[in-house]
Structures are given as C-alpha cells and as structure tokens.
mmCIF file of C-alpha atoms in Angstrom:
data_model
loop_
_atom_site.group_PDB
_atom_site.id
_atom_site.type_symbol
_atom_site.label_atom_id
_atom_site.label_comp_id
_atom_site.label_asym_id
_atom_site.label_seq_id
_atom_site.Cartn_x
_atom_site.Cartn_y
_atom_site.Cartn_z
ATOM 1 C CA UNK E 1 12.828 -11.620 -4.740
ATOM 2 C CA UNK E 2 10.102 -9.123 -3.163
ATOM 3 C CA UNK E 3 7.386 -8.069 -5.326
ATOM 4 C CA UNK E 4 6.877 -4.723 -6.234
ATOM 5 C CA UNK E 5 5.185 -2.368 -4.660
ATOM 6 C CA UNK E 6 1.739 -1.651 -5.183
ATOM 7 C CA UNK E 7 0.322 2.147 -6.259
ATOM 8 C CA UNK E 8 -2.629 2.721 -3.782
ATOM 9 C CA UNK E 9 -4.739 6.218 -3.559
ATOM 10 C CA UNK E 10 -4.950 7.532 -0.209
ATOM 11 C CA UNK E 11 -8.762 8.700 0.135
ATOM 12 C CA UNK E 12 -9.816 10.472 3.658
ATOM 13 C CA UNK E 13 -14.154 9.665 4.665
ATOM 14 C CA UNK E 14 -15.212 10.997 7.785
ATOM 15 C CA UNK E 15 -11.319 11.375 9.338
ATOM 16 C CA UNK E 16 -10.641 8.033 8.122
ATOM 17 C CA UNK E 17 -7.910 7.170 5.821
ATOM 18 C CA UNK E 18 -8.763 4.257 3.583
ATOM 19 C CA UNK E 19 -6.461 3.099 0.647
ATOM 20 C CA UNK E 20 -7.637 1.987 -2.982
ATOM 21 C CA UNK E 21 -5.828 0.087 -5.588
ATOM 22 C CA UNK E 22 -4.848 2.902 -7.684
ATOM 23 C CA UNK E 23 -4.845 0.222 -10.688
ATOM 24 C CA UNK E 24 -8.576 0.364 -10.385
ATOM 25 C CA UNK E 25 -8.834 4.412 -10.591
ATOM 26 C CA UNK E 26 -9.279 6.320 -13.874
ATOM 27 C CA UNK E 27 -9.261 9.783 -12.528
ATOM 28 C CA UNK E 28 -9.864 12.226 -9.559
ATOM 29 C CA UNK E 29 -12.768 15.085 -10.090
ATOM 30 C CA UNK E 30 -13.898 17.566 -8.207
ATOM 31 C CA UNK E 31 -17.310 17.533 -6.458
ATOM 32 C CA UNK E 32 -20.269 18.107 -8.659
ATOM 33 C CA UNK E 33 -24.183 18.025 -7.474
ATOM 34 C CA UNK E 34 -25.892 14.605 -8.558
ATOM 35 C CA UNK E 35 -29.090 13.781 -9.720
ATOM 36 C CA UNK E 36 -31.122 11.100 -8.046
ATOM 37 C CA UNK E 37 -31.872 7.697 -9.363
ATOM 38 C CA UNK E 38 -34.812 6.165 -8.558
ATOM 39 C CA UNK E 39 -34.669 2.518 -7.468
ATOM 40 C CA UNK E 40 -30.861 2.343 -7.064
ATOM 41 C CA UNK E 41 -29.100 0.536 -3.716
ATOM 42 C CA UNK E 42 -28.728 3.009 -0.646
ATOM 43 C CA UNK E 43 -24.902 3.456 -1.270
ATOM 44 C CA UNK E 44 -25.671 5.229 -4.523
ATOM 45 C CA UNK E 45 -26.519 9.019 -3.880
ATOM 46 C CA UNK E 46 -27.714 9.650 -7.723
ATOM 47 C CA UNK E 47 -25.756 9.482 -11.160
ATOM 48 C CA UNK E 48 -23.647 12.343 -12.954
ATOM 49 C CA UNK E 49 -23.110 12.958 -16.695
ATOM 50 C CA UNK E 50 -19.033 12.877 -17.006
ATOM 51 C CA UNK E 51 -18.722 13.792 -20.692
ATOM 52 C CA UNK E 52 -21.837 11.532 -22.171
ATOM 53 C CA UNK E 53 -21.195 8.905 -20.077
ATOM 54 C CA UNK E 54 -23.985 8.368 -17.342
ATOM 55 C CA UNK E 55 -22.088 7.298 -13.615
ATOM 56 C CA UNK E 56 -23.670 6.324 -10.887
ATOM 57 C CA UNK E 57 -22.497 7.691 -7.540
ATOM 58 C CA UNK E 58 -21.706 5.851 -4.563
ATOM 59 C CA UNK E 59 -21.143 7.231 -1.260
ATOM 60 C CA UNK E 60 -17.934 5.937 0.487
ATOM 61 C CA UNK E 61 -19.399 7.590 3.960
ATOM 62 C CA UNK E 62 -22.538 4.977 3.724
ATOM 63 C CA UNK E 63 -20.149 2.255 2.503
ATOM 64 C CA UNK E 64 -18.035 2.651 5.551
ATOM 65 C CA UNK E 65 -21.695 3.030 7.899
ATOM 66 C CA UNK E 66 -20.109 6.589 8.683
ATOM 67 C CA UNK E 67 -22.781 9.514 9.301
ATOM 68 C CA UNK E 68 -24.027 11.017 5.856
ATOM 69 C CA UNK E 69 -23.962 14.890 5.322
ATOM 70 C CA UNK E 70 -25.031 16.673 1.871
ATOM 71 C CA UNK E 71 -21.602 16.998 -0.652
ATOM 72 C CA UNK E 72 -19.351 19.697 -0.231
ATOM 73 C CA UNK E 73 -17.623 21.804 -2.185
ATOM 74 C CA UNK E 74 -13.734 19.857 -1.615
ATOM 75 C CA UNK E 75 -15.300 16.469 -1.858
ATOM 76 C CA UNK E 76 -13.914 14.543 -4.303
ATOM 77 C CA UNK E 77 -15.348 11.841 -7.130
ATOM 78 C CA UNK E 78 -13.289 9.044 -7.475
ATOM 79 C CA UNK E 79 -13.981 7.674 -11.099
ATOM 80 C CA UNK E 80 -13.587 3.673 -10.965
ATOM 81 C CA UNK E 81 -13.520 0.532 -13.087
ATOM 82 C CA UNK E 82 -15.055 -2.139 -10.780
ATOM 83 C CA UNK E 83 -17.030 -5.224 -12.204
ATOM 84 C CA UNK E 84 -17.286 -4.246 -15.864
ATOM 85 C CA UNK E 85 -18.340 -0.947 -14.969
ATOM 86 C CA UNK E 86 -17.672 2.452 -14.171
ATOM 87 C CA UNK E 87 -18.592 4.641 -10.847
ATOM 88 C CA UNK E 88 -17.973 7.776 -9.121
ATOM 89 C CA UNK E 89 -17.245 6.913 -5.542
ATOM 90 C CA UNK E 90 -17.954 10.384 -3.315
ATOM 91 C CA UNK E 91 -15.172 10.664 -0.820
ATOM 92 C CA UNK E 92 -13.973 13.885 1.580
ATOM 93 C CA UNK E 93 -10.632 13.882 -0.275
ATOM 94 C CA UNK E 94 -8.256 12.126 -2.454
ATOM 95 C CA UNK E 95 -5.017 13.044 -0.352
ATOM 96 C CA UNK E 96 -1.920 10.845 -2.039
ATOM 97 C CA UNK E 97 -0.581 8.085 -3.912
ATOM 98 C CA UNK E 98 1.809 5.883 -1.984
ATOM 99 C CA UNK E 99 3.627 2.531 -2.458
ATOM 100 C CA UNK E 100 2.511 -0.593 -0.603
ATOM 101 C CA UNK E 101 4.784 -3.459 -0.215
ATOM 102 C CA UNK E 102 2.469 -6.346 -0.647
ATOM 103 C CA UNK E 103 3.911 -8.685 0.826
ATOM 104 C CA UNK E 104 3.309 -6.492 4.418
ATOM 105 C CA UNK E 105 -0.875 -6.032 3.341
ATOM 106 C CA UNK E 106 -2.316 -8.661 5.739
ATOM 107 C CA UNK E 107 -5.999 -9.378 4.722
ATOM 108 C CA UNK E 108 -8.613 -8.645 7.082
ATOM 109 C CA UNK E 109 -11.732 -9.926 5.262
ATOM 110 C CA UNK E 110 -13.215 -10.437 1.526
ATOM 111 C CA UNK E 111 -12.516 -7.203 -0.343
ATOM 112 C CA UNK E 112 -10.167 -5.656 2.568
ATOM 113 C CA UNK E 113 -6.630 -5.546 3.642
ATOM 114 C CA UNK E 114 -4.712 -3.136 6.042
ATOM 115 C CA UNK E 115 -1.119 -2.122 6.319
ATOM 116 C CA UNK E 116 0.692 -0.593 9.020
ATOM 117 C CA UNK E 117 2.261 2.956 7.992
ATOM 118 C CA UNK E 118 4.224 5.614 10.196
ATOM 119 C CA UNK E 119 1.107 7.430 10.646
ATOM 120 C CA UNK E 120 -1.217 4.391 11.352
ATOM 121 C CA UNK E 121 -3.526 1.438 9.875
ATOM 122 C CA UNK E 122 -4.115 1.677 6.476
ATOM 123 C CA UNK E 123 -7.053 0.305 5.166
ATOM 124 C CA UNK E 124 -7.010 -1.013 1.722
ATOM 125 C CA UNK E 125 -10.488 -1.107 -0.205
ATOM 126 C CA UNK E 126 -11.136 -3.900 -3.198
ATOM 127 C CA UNK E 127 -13.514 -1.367 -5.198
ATOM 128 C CA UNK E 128 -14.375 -5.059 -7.309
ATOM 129 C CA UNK E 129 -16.479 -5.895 -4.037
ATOM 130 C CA UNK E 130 -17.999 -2.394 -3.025
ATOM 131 C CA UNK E 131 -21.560 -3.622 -4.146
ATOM 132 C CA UNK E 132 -23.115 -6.503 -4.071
ATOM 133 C CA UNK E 133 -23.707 -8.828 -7.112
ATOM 134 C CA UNK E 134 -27.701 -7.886 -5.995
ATOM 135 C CA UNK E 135 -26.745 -4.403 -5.596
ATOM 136 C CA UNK E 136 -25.418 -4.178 -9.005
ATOM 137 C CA UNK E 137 -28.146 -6.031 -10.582
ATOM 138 C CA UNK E 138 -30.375 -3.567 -8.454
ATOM 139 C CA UNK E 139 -28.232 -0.817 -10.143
ATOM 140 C CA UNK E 140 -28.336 -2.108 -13.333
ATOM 141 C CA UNK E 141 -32.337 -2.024 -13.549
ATOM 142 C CA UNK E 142 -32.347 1.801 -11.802
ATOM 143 C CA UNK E 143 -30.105 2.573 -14.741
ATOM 144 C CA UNK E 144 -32.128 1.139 -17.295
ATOM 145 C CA UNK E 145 -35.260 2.324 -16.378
ATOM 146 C CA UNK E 146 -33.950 6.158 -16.352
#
C-alpha cells in the first residue's frame, strides 16, 4: 500500500523553486522591515515582533548562497517550527501547496530531498536542519542578550 502523499509549500528564492514540509509551517505573512540583532549567525537578517512573540529572521537567499538584495514589498515570511523554536524564513514568494508522493522524494543529502515534477526538480528543504546546532546556540545568546 503507497503512503500518502506529503503536503509541501512551494517557496520561489532567487528563480528557484524549493519545497518545504508544509507540516513544519504555521503561517504565510507578508513582508515586514526587521530589526537587526546583534551577534546572531549571517543567515539571520534581524528579528520581528509577530504579536508579542520575538522571531528571528532568516534569509532563505543566504541559505541557498544566492545573491542578497534588501526585502521587498511581495516577499514573503514563512513562520516555522524547527528545533523547538519558531522563525520567519524571508523568501521571494510562497507560490503553492502541492502533494508529494514520498515514496518518489529521493534524498540528496542531510536535510534535502528532490522530486521530479512536470515543470522540473523540486527541491525539498528539512527546515529542522536550516541552522546549525552552533548557529542556534549562536542565536540563542543574540536573543538573550537583546
């Protein structure tokens, strides 16, 4: 009996179309300016106040080693539970949610898996792995400091 299919959110960086579990997602926002956080990893642009609750925000672009630009109006902030914690992960734009037949995700490395679709590769993130166990504890000590 196949399994069934898994909910993944189709996110676009830099003309790339990456996939995350959409098990891991709490909600899409719109873009919103950030403020910075001294002392946090390079993937983490600054933190943002969503309802009383202090996020940090991580870029997707320098996750992926694409070129950084400043945030634009139709980015989008991806709100995540990863690790025991929440995040904001900056993308271009959350396109879709579409159905992944697991059995056809063929893993490419720790944290990554791709699937072919009709309009290409398919890239599927773990958000549990987007920072390091340092980063986080990096993270963690920007945080508390603040």
């Amino acid at each position: 009996m196949r399994e069934a299919l898994i909910d993944v959110l189709l996110l676009e960086v830099e003309g790339r179309r990456i996939g995350l579990p959409a098990s891991l997602v709490l909600e899409v926002l719109p873009s919103a300016a950030v403020e910075t956080l001294d002392g946090a990893p390079d993937l983490v642009e600054g933190v943002l106040n969503v309802r009383g609750q202090l996020l940090p925000v991580v870029s997707m672009r320098r996750r992926l080693g694409a070129p950084d630009r400043p945030p634009r109006v139709d980015d989008h902030l991806v709100r995540v539970e990863t690790g025991g914690r929440e995040l904001l992960l900056r993308v271009d734009r959350a396109l879709d949610l579409i159905g992944v037949d697991p059995w056809r995700l063929q893993e490419l490395d720790a944290g990554q898996g791709a699937v072919a679709t009709p309009e290409g590769t398919l890239v599927v993130q773990d958000a549990e792995r987007f920072l390091s166990t340092d980063g986080l504890d990096q993270l963690r000590e920007a945080l508390e400091a603040r």
